[in-house]
Coordinates of C-alpha atoms and ligand atoms in Angstrom, one line a residue:
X1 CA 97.9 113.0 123.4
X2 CA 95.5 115.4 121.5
X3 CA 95.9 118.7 122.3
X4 CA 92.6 121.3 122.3
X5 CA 94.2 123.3 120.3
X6 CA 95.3 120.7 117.3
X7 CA 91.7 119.5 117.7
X8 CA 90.7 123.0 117.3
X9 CA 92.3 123.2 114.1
X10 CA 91.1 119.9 112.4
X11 CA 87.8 121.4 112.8
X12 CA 88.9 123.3 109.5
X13 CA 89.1 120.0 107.9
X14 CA 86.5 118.8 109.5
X15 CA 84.3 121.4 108.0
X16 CA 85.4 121.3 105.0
X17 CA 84.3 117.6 104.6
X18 CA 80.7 117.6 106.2
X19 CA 80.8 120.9 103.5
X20 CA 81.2 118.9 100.4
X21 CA 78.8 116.3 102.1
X22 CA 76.3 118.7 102.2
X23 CA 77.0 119.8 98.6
X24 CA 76.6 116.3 97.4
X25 CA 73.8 115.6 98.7
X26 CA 72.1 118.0 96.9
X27 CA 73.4 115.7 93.7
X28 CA 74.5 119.0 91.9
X29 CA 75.3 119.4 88.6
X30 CA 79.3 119.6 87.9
X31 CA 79.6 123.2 87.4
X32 CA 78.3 123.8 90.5
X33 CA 80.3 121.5 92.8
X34 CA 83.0 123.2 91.2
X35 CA 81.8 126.6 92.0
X36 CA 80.5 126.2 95.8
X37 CA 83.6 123.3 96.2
X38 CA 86.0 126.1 95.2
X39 CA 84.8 128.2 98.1
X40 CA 84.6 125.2 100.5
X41 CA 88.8 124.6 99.6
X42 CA 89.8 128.0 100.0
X43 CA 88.2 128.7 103.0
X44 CA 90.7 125.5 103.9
X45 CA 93.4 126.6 102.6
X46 CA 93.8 130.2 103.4
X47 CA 94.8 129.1 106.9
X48 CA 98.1 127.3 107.4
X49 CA 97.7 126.2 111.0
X50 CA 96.2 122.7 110.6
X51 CA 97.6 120.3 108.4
X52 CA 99.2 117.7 111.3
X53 CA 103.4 117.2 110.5
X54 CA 102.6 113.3 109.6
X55 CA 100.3 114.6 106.2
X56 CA 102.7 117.7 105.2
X57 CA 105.9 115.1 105.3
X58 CA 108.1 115.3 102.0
X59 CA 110.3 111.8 100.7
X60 CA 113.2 113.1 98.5
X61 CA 112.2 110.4 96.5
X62 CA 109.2 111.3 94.9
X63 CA 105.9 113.6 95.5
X64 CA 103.8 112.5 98.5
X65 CA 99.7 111.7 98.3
X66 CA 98.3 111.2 101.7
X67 CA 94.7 110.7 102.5
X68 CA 92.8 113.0 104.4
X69 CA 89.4 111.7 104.6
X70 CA 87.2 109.7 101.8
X71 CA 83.3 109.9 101.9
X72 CA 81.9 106.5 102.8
X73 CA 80.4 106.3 99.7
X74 CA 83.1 107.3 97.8
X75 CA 81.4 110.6 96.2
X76 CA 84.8 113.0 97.2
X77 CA 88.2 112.2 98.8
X78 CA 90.5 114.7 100.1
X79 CA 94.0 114.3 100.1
X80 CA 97.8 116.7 100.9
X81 CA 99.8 116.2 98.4
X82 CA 103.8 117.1 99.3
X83 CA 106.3 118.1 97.6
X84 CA 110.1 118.2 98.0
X85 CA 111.8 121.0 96.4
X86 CA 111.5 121.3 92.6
X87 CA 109.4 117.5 92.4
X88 CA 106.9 117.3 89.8
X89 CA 104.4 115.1 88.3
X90 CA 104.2 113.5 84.3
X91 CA 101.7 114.5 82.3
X92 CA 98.1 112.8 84.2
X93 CA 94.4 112.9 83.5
X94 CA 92.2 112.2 86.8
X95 CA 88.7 110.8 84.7
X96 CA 86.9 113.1 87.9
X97 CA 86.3 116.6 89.1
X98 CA 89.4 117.6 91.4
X99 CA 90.2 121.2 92.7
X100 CA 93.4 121.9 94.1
X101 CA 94.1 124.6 97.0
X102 CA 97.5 125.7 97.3
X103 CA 98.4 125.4 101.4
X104 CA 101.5 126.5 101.4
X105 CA 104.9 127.4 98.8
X106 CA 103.9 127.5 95.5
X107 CA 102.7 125.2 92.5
X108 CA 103.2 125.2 88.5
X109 CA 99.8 123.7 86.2
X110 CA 100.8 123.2 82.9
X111 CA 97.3 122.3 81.5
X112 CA 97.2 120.1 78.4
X113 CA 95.2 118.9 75.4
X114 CA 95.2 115.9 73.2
X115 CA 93.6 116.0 70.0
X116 CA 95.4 113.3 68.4
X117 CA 96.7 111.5 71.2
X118 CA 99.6 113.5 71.6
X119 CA 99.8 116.1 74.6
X120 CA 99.8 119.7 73.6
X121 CA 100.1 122.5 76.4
X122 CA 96.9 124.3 76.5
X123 CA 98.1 128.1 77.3
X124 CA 100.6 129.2 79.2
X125 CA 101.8 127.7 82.7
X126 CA 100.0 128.6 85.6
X127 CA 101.5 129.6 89.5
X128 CA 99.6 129.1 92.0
X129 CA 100.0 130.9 95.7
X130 CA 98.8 129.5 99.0
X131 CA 95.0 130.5 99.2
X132 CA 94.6 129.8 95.0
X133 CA 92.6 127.3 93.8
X134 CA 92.4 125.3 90.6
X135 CA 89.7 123.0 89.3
X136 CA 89.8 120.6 86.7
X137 CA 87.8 118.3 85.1
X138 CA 86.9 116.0 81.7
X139 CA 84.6 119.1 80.7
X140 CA 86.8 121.8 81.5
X141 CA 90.0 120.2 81.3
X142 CA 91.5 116.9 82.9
X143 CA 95.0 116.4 81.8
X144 CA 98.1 118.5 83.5
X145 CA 101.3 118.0 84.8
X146 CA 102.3 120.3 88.3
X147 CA 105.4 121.2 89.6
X148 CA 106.7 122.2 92.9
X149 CA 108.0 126.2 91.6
X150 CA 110.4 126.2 94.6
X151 CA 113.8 124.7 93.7
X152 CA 114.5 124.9 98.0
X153 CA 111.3 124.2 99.9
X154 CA 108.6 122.4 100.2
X155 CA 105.0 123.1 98.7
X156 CA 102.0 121.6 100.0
X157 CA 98.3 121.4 98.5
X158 CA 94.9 120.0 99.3
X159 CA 93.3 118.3 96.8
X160 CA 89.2 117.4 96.9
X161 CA 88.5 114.9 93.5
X162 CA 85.1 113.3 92.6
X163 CA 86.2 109.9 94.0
X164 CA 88.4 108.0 95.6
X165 CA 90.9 109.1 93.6
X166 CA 93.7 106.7 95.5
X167 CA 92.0 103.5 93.7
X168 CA 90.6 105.4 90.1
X169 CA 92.3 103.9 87.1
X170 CA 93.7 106.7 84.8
X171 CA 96.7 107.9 82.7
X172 CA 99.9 108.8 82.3
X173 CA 100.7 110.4 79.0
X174 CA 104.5 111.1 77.5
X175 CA 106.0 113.6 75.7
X176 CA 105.5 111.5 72.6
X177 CA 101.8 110.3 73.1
X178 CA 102.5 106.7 74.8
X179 CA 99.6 106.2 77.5
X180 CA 99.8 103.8 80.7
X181 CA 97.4 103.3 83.0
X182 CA 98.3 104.0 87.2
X183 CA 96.2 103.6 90.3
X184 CA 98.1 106.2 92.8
X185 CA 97.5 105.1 95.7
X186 CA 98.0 106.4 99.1
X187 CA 100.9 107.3 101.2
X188 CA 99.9 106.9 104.8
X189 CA 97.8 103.8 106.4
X190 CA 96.5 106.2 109.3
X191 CA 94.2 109.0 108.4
X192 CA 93.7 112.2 110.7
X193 CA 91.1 112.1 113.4
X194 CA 88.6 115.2 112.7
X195 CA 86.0 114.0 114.9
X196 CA 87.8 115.0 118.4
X197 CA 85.5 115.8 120.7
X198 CA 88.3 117.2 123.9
X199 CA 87.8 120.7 123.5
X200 CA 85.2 123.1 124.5
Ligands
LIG1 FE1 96.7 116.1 88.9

């Protein structure tokens, strides 16, 4: 049964997608959805009170995606990524705008560059705090490789990307410059409801 107040609390996520709707539809130039987007996220994230146990679960396997919510037409998706303690991605590109709000723990963005195919970091590493956000991009930057920086907990993080990022075709990269192509996927099969109506 859905409580008021868990209802209550996917209105955060609820307005933070009819936010980047209404952003969208004003077909914005990037820098901008990245500017008013940024706001949108941490608006989201600086709250820690609604994220529903079945999208902040960790696998000691590997990091977890799970999908929030997709636009119908496909313009943003929002998903939680999880991870167990000290997990961490390769080196990825994304091909779309993404911005990353910390929720909760802490993160590591090692950005990169590659000039001549090989990855090169691109400053230093960067820690993120719940309440931070991160943007990237193929203008200002789209390859990076995020680490969970606790070695005991879990740190979670909503991510908003310029598609449906579960079904985009981009890159790995290693160390030494190989490239393979991955479509991510999704984790869960059921997305959250933010469209309860059963509270005042
Ligand atoms: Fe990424």
């Amino acid at each position: 049964m859905v409580t008021a107040s868990r209802s209550l609390r996917l209105d955060r996520l609820r307005s933070l997608v009819c936010g980047f709707g209404a952003l969208l539809d004003q077909v914005p130039a990037e820098q901008q959805i990245l500017a008013e987007g940024s706001t949108l996220l941490a608006n989201l994230v600086r709250h820690d009170d609604w994220l529903p146990p079945a999208f902040a679960a960790p696998d000691p396997g590997r990091y977890q995606q799970y999908l929030l919510h997709c636009d119908s037409r496909a313009r943003f998706s929002v998903v939680s990524f999880v991870w167990g303690p000290s997990q961490a991605t390769p080196i990825h590109d994304h091909t779309v705008w993404g911005l990353i709000g910390i929720l909760r723990g802490s993160e590591i963005a090692q950005s990169y560059v590659r000039p001549n195919g090989l990855p090169i970091a691109n400053g230093p590493p960067r820690k993120f705090l719940p309440g931070d956000v991160d943007m990237l991009s193929p203008v200002v930057g789209d390859i990076h490789k995020v680490s969970n920086a606790l070695p005991d907990r879990c740190s979670i993080s909503i991510h908003v990307y310029g598609a449906d990022i579960g079904a985009v075709h981009r890159s790995v990269f290693t160390v030494d410059g190989v490239e393979r192509q991955f479509v991510s996927g999704y984790a869960n099969d059921v997305l959250p409801n933010i469209w309860g109506t059963d509270y005042e």
